[in-house]
XYZ file of C-alpha atoms in Angstrom:
580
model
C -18.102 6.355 21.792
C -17.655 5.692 25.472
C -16.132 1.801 24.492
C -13.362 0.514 22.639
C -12.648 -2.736 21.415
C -9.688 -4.325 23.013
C -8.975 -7.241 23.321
C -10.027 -10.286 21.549
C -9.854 -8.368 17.741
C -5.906 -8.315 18.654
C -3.340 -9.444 16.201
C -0.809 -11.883 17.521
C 2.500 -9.549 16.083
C 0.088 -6.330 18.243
C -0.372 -8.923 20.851
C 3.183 -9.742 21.504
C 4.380 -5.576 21.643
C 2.080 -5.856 25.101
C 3.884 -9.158 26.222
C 7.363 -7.159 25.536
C 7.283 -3.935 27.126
C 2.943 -2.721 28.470
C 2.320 -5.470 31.207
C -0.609 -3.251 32.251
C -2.352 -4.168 29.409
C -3.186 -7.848 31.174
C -4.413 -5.893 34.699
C -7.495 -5.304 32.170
C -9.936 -7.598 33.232
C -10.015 -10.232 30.061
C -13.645 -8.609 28.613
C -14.812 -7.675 25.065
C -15.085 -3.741 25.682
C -12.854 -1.632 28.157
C -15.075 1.198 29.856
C -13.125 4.638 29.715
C -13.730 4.814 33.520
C -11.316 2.155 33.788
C -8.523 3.048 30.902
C -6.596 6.167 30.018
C -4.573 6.030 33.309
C -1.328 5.730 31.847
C 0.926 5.455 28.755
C 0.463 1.755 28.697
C -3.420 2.233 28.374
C -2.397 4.792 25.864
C -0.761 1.969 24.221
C -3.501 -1.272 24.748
C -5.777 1.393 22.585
C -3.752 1.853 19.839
C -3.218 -2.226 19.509
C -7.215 -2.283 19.582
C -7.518 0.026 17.141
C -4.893 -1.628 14.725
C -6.217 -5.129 15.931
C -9.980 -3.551 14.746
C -8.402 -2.071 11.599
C -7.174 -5.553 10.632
C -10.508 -6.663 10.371
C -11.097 -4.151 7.334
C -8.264 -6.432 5.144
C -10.459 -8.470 2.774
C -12.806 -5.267 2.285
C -9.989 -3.178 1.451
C -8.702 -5.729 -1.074
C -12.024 -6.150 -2.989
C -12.961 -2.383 -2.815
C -9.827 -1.442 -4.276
C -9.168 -4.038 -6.925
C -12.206 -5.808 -8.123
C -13.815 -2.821 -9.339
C -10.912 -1.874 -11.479
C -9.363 -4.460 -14.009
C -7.329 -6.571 -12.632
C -8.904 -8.898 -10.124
C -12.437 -11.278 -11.406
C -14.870 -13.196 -9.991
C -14.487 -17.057 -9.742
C -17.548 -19.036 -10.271
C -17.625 -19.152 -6.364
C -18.576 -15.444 -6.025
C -21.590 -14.393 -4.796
C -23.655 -11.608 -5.982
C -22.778 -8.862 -3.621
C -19.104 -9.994 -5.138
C -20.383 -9.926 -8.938
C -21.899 -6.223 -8.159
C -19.025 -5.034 -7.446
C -16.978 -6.230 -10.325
C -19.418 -5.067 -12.957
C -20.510 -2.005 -11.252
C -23.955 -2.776 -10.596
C -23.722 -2.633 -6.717
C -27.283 -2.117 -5.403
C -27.853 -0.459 -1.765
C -28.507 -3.681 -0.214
C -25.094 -4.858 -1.234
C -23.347 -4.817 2.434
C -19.860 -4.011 0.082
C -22.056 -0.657 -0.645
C -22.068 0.376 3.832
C -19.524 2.381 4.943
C -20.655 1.317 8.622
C -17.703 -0.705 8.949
C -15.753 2.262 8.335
C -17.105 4.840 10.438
C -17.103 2.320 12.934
C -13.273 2.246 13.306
C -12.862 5.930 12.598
C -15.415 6.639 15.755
C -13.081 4.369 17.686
C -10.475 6.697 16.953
C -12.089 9.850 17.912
C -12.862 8.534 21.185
C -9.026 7.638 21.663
C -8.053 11.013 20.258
C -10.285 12.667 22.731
C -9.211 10.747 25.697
C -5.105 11.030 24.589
C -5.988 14.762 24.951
C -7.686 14.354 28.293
C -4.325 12.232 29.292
C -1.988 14.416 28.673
C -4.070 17.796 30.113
C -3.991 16.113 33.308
C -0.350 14.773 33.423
C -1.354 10.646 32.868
C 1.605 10.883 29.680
C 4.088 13.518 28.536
C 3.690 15.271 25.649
C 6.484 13.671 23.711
C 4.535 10.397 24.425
C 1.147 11.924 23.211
C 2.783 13.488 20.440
C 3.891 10.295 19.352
C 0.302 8.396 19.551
C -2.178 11.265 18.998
C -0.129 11.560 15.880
C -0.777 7.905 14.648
C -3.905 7.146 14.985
C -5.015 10.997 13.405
C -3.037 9.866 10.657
C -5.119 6.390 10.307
C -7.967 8.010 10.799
C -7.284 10.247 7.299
C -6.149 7.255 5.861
C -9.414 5.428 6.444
C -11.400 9.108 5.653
C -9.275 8.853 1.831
C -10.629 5.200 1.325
C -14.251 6.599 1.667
C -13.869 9.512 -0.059
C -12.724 7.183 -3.141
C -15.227 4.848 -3.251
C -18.102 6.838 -1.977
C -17.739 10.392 -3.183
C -19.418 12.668 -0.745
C -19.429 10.987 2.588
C -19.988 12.651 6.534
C -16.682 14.447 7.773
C -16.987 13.330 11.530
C -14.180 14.147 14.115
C -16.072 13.811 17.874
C -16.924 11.075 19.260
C -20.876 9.674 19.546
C -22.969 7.562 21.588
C -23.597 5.057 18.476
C -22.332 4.551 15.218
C -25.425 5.059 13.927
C -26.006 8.852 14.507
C -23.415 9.364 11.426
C -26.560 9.049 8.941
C -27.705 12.077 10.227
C -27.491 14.402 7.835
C -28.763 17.159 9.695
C -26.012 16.953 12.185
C -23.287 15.559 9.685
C -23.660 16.536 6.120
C -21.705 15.050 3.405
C -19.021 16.850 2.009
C -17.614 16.520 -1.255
C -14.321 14.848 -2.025
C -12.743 17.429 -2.638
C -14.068 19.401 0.359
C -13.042 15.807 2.720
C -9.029 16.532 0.798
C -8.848 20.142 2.004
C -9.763 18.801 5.637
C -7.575 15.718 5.950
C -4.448 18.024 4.680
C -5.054 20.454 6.856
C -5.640 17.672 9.576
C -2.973 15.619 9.007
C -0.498 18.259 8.441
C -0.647 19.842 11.904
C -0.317 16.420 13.642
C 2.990 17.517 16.049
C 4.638 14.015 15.011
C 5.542 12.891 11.497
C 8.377 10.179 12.112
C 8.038 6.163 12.682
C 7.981 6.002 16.690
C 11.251 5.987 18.206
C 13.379 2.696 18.107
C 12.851 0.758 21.709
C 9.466 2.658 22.339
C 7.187 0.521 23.714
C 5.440 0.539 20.549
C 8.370 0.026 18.096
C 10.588 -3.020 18.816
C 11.063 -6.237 18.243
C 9.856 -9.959 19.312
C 10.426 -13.334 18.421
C 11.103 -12.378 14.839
C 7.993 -9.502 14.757
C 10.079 -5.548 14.519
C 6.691 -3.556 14.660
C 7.722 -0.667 13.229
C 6.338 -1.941 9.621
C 2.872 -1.919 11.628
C 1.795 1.715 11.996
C 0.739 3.963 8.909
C 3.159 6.134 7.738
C 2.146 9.779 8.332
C 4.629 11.165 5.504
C 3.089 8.527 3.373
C -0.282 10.242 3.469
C 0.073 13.724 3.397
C 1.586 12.541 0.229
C -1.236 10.581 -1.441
C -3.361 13.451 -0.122
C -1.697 15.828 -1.682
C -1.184 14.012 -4.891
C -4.715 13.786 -4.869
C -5.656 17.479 -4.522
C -2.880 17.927 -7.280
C -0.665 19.805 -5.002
C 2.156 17.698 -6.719
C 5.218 19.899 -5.443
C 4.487 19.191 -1.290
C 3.362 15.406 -2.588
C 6.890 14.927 -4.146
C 8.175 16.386 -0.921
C 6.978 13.939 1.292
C 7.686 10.707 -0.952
C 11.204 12.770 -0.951
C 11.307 12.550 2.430
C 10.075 8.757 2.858
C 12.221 7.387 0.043
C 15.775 9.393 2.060
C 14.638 7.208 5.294
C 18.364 5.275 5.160
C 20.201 8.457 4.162
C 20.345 8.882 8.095
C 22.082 5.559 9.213
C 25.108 4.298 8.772
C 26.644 3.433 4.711
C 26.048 0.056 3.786
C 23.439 -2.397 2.330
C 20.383 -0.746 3.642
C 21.930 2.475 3.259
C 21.689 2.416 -0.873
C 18.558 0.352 -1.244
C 15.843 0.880 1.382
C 12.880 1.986 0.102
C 15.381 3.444 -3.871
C 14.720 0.429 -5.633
C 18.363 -0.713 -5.496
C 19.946 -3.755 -5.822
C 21.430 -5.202 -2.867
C 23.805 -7.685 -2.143
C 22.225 -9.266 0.524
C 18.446 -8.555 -0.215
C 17.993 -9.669 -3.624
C 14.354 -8.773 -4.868
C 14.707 -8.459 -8.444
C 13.534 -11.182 -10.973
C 16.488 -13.348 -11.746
C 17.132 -16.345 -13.751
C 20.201 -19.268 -13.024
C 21.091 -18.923 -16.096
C 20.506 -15.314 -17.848
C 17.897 -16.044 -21.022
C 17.037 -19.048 -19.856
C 12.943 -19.416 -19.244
C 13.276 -22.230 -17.445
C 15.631 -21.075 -14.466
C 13.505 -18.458 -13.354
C 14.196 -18.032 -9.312
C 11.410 -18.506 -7.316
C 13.714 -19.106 -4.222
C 15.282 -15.698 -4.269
C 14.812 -12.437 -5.875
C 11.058 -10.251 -6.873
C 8.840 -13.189 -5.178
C 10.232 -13.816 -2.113
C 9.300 -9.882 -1.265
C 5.678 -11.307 -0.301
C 6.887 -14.711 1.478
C 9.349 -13.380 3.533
C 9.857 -13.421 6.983
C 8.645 -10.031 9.047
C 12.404 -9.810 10.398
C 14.585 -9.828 7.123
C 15.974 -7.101 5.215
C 13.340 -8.127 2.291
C 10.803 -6.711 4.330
C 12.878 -3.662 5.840
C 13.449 -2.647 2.427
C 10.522 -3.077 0.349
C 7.921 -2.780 2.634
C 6.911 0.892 4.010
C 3.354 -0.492 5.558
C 2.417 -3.900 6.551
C 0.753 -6.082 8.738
C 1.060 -10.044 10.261
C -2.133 -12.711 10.181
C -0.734 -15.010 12.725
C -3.219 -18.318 13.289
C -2.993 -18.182 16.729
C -4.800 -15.194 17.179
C -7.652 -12.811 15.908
C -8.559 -11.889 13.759
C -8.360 -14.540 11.169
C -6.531 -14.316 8.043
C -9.373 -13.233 5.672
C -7.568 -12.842 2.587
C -6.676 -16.699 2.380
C -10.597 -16.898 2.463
C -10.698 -14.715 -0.769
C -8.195 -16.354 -3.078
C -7.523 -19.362 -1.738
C -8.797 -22.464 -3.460
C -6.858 -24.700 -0.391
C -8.519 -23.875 2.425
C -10.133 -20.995 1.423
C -13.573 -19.913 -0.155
C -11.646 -18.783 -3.938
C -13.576 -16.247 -4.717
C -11.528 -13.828 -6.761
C -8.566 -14.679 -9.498
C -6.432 -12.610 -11.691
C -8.356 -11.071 -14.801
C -7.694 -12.520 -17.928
C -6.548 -8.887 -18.729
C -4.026 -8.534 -15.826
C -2.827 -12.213 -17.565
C -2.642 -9.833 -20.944
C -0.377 -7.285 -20.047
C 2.231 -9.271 -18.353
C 2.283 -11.466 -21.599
C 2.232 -8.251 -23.716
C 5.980 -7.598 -22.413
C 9.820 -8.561 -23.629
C 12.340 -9.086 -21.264
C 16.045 -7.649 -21.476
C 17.734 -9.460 -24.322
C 20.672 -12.596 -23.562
C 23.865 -12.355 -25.116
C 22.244 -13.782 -28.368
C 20.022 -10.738 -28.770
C 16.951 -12.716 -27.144
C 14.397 -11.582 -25.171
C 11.552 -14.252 -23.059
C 8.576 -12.488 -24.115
C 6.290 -11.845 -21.191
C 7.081 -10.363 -17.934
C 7.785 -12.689 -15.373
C 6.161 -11.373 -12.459
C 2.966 -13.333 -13.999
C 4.553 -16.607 -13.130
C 5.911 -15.111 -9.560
C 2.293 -13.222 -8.687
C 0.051 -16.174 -9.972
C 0.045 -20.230 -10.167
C -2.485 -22.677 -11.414
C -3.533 -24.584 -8.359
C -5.706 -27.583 -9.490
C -6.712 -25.688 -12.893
C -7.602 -22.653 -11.586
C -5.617 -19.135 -12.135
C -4.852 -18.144 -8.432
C -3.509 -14.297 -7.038
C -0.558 -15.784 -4.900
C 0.956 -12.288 -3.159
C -0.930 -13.087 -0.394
C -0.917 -16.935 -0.078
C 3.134 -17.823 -0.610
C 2.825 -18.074 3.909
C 0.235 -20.383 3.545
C 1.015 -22.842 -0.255
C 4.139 -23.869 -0.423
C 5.393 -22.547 -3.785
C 6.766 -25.893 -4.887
C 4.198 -28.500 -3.871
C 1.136 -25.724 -4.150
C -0.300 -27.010 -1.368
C -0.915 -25.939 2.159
C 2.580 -26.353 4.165
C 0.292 -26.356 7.407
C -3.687 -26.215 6.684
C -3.993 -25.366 10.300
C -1.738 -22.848 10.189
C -3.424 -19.805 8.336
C -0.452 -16.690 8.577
C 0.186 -14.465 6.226
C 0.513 -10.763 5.612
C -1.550 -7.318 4.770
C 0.202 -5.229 2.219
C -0.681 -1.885 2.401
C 1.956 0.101 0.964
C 5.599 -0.327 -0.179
C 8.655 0.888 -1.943
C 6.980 0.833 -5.681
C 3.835 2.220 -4.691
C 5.314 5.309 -3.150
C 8.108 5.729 -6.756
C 4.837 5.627 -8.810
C 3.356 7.985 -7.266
C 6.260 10.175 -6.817
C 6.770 9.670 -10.684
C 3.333 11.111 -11.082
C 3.451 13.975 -9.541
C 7.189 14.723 -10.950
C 6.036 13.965 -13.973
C 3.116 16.912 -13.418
C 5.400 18.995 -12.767
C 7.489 18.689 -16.403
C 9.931 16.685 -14.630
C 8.966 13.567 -17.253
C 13.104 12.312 -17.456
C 13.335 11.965 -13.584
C 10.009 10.057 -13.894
C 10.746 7.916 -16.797
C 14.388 7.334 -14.605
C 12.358 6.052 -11.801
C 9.139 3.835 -14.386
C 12.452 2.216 -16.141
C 15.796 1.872 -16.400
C 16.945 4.279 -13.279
C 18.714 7.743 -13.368
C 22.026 6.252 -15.060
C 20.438 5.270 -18.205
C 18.210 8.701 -18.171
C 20.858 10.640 -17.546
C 24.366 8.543 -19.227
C 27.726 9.838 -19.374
C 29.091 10.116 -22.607
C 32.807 8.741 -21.191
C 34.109 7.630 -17.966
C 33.828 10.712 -15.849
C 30.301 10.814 -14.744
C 30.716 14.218 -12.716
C 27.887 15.648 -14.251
C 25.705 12.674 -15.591
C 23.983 10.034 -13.864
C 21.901 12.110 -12.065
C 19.725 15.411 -11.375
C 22.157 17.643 -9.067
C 21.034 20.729 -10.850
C 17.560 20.435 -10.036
C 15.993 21.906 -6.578
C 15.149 19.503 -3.767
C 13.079 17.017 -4.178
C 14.145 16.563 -7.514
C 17.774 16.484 -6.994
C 18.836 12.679 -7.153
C 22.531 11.447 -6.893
C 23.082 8.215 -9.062
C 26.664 8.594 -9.770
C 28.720 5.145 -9.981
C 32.078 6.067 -11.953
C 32.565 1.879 -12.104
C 35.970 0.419 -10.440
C 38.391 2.308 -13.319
C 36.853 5.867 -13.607
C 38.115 9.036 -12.048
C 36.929 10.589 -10.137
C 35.680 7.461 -8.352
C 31.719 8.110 -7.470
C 29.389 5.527 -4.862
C 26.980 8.140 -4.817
C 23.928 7.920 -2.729
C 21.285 6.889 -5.347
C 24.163 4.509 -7.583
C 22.032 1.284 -7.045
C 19.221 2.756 -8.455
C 17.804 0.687 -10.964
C 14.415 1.562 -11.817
C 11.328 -0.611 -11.517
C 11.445 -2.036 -14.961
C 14.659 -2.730 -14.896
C 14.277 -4.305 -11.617
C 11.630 -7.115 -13.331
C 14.618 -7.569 -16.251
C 11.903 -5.677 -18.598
C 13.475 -3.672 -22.045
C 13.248 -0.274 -20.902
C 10.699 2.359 -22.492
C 11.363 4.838 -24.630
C 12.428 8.236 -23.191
C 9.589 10.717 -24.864
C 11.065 14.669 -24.452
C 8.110 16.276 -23.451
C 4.992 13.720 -23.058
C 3.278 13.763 -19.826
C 0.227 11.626 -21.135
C 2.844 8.756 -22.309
C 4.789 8.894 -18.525
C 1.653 8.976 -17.335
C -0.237 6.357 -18.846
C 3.021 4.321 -18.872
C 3.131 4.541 -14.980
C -0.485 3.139 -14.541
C 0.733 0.359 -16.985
C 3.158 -0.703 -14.807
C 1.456 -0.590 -11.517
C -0.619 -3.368 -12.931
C 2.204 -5.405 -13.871
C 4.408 -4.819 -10.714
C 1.571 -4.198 -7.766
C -1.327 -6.014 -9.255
C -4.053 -7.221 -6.234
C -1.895 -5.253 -3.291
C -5.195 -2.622 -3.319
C -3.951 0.488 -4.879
C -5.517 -0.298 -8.217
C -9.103 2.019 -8.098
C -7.473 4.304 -6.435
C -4.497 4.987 -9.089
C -7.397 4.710 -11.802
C -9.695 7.071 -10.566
C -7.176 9.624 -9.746
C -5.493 9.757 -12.837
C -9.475 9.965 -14.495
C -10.474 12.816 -11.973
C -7.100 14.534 -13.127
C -7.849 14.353 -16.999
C -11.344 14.832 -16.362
C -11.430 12.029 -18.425
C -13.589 9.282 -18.103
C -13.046 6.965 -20.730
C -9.591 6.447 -18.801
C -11.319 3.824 -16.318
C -14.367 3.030 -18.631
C -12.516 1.502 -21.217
C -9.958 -0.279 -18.541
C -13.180 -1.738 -16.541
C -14.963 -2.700 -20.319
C -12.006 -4.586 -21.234
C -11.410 -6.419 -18.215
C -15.573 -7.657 -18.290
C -15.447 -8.381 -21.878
C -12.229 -10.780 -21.597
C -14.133 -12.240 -18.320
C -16.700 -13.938 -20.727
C -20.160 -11.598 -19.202
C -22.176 -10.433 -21.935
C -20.896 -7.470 -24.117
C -24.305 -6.008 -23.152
C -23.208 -6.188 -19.651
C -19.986 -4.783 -20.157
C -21.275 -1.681 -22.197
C -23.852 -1.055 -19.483
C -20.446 -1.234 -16.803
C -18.533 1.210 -19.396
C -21.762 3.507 -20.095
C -22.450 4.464 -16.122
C -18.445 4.893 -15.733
C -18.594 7.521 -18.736
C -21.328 9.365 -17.092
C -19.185 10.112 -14.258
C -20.588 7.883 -11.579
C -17.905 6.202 -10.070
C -18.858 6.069 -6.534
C -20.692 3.184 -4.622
C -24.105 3.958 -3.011
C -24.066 5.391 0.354
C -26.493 3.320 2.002
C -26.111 2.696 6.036
């Protein structure tokens, strides 16, 4: 590619990192495409095409979304849906279907092997240090795996293409670029991604990692730890996978001790962060918190410790710039186009829960992130996660109808100690994983008195299995704050009974951590994904058959339908078309 897109697909929160610290980024004359002739001069080029590239890779939101969770079972159709939409849900996707193209794609991913190219041009001839191309060669190799991983799970075999081209369009041939299994795409992207020469967040106060009016960045940028785990995890290398969730989840054990300290990214309560679900008064249905605690993680401001904490990977819709906030389009039924809702099965699970018991021996019996991840709006079910900066929670109606912000979720704290738990439970490690699904390592691993030297934790097991959870309370002796003592484990964290501990099960663990993924991080876009691997694993495919059946069956399509959508998953075929 001898273009890139620059500057009208920019974000407003990428905008504003060029208004802080890359004024060269405005000498570009104000046109859709930046010739290379006139770019790659300096590190603040270097920096105006990594915001097109993330301002580009914003445009990929609502496709990410649908890809991810309306072909598995938790996300339906509304009767506003069209056909392409409908495909997709009951796996009937025909070539024509433009949800079936991985041009999109390959568009964005050819955008980055142009910049790749040129940051290695810069740098041979002096234009930017090698800490600074480090830094950015490192990122956007890393995106580009992350977007190669999306198309190796939904289309199998695809092209493994690393130069740039004149078009977009020479990718379909097959003569020059063959497809390559999934497998095959895995082995490259580790070995990729692994020898990128920078694996940390950019530096605090780097032109690319600060902060303004209210916007820190650093939650921006794809975490390059992140996906050399999911990789791995994928090509069942679960030992270096735990390693780098290992690494991710320590990410406070470098700053100072305090709040963030014991509960970024360790599922721990905080004192002044509070995102577990709560009620006013404990038992009570009806004083559920929607102002504070598990909901506010999706409404809250970009510059709070909600967001420093929970989130690992996200992104800011602002209205006043491009691109538009497409997801509002998708489940919105103010404003928006409502074409997607929660699955009546989704609605199943969360009601098939108990919560922790009151002091009467009571338990509300459902889980209530239903009520804090979905509302009836008007008589219709509505997916809220990525609305509550756009309804007002209370009124459930547009604050500002004008005013169309929100956020992309891409990855946070719960995503990364499910998959962790997989691969530790893989590895016979099923306690520590069960300790992370449920109640947290003190009630896996309880002391039998009031010296908790050697209990509430794993300190005899190698790194990255070695976890530190010891709190010997304000009496005991010796007196423990250990690193890991506000663990509380995700269940625990939505005020669910915990499950039972099985001694040896890794099916149970396992099947109980894709459970709970539905309940705790339904519509955030990991839910194919976490199916299919687990299917690919067992070599099983009545895993994701049966979830998919069960989902169209409770959606009211024909049972014929629905066996036809559970028949093609058995055979294996779980891939969408790959038609240009």
């Amino acid at each position: 590619m001898k273009k890139i897109m620059i500057i009208r697909t920019l974000s407003f929160a990428l905008l504003l990192i060029s208004l802080a610290g890359c004024k060269k980024v405005f000498d570009i004359a104000p046109q859709d495409q930046l010739d290379e002739t006139n770019a790659y001069q300096n590190v603040y080029d270097a920096d105006a095409a990594i915001i097109g590239i993330y301002g580009k890779f914003m445009g990929l939101a609502d496709r990410y979304v649908v890809l991810n969770e309306l072909r598995g079972d938790l996300l339906d159709v509304t009767a506003n849906a069209d056909e392409n939409l409908r495909q997709l849900s009951t796996h009937t996707v025909t070539e024509a279907n433009p949800y079936a193209s991985p041009k999109p794609f390959y568009e964005l991913i050819l955008n980055c092997n142009d910049v790749l190219e040129n940051f290695q041009k810069m740098v041979a001839e002096n234009k930017m240090n090698i800490d600074q191309f480090n830094q950015r060669y490192s990122d956007i190799g890393a995106l580009r795996s992350f977007l190669y991983l999306q198309l190796g799970i939904h289309f199998g075999e695809v092209p493994y293409v690393t130069s740039s081209l004149k078009s977009v369009d020479d990718v379909k041939n097959a003569g020059n670029f063959p497809r390559v299994s999934f497998n095959v795409l895995l082995d490259s992207l580790i070995n990729f991604t692994e020898a990128l020469p920078f694996k940390d967040p950019y530096p605090t106060g780097t032109n690319l990692n600060i902060s303004v009016d209210g916007y820190p960045t650093e939650k921006f940028y794809v975490n390059k730890k992140i996906i050399l785990a999911d990789l791995y995890l994928w090509a069942k290398n679960y030992q270096k996978a735990a390693d780098y969730y290992r690494q991710v989840m320590e990410t406070a054990t470098s700053t100072a001790i305090g709040e963030n300290y014991y509960s970024q990214y360790r599922v721990g309560w905080s004192g002044n962060a509070n995102h577990y679900v709560t009620y006013t008064r404990v038992g009570d249905a009806s004083t559920l918190a929607y102002n504070d605690g598990w909901r506010i993680i999706f409404e809250t401001p970009f510059n709070s410790e909600n967001v420093r904490r929970e989130w690992v990977w996200a992104m800011p819709f602002d209205s006043k710039f491009k691109p538009d906030n497409s997801l509002i389009k998708l489940f919105s039924p103010i404003g928006g186009d409502y074409l997607v809702r929660p699955s009546q099965e989704v609605m199943d699970l969360w009601d098939g829960e108990t919560q922790r018991p009151n002091d009467r021996g009571l338990g509300i019996p459902y889980d209530a992130r239903k009520l804090l991840s979905t509302m009836e709006i008007g008589g219709k079910p509505v997916a809220m996660k990525y609305l509550y900066n756009y309804i007002n929670w209370q009124t459930r109606t547009a604050t500002n109808p004008l005013v169309r912000n929100g956020k992309w979720f891409l990855y946070r704290q719960t995503h990364m100690h499910f998959r962790y738990a997989e691969a530790a439970n893989r590895l016979g490690k099923h306690r520590i994983a069960w300790a992370l699904l449920s109640g947290g390592f003190a009630a896996a691993y309880p002391a039998p008195g009031s010296d908790v030297s050697n209990y509430h934790g794993t300190l005899n097991e190698p790194y990255p299995f070695n976890f530190d959870a010891r709190n010997s309370g304000n009496s005991g002796v010796p007196y423990f704050r250990a690193d890991w003592y506000r663990h509380i484990g995700i269940r625990a964290r939505a005020n669910l009974v915990d499950l039972a501990i099985p001694s040896d099960s890794l099916n149970t663990i396992e099947a109980g951590i894709i459970k709970e993924t539905a309940l705790e991080n339904a519509f955030e876009g990991t839910r194919w994904a976490d199916l299919l691997r687990v299917t690919l694993r067992r070599n099983d495919p009545s895993f994701i058959a049966n979830k998919v059946y069960d989902k169209l069956i409770k959606s009211g399509i024909s049972s014929g339908s629905a066996a036809a959508a559970r028949a093609k998953l058995m055979t294996g075929n779980y891939y969408l078309p790959f038609k240009w």
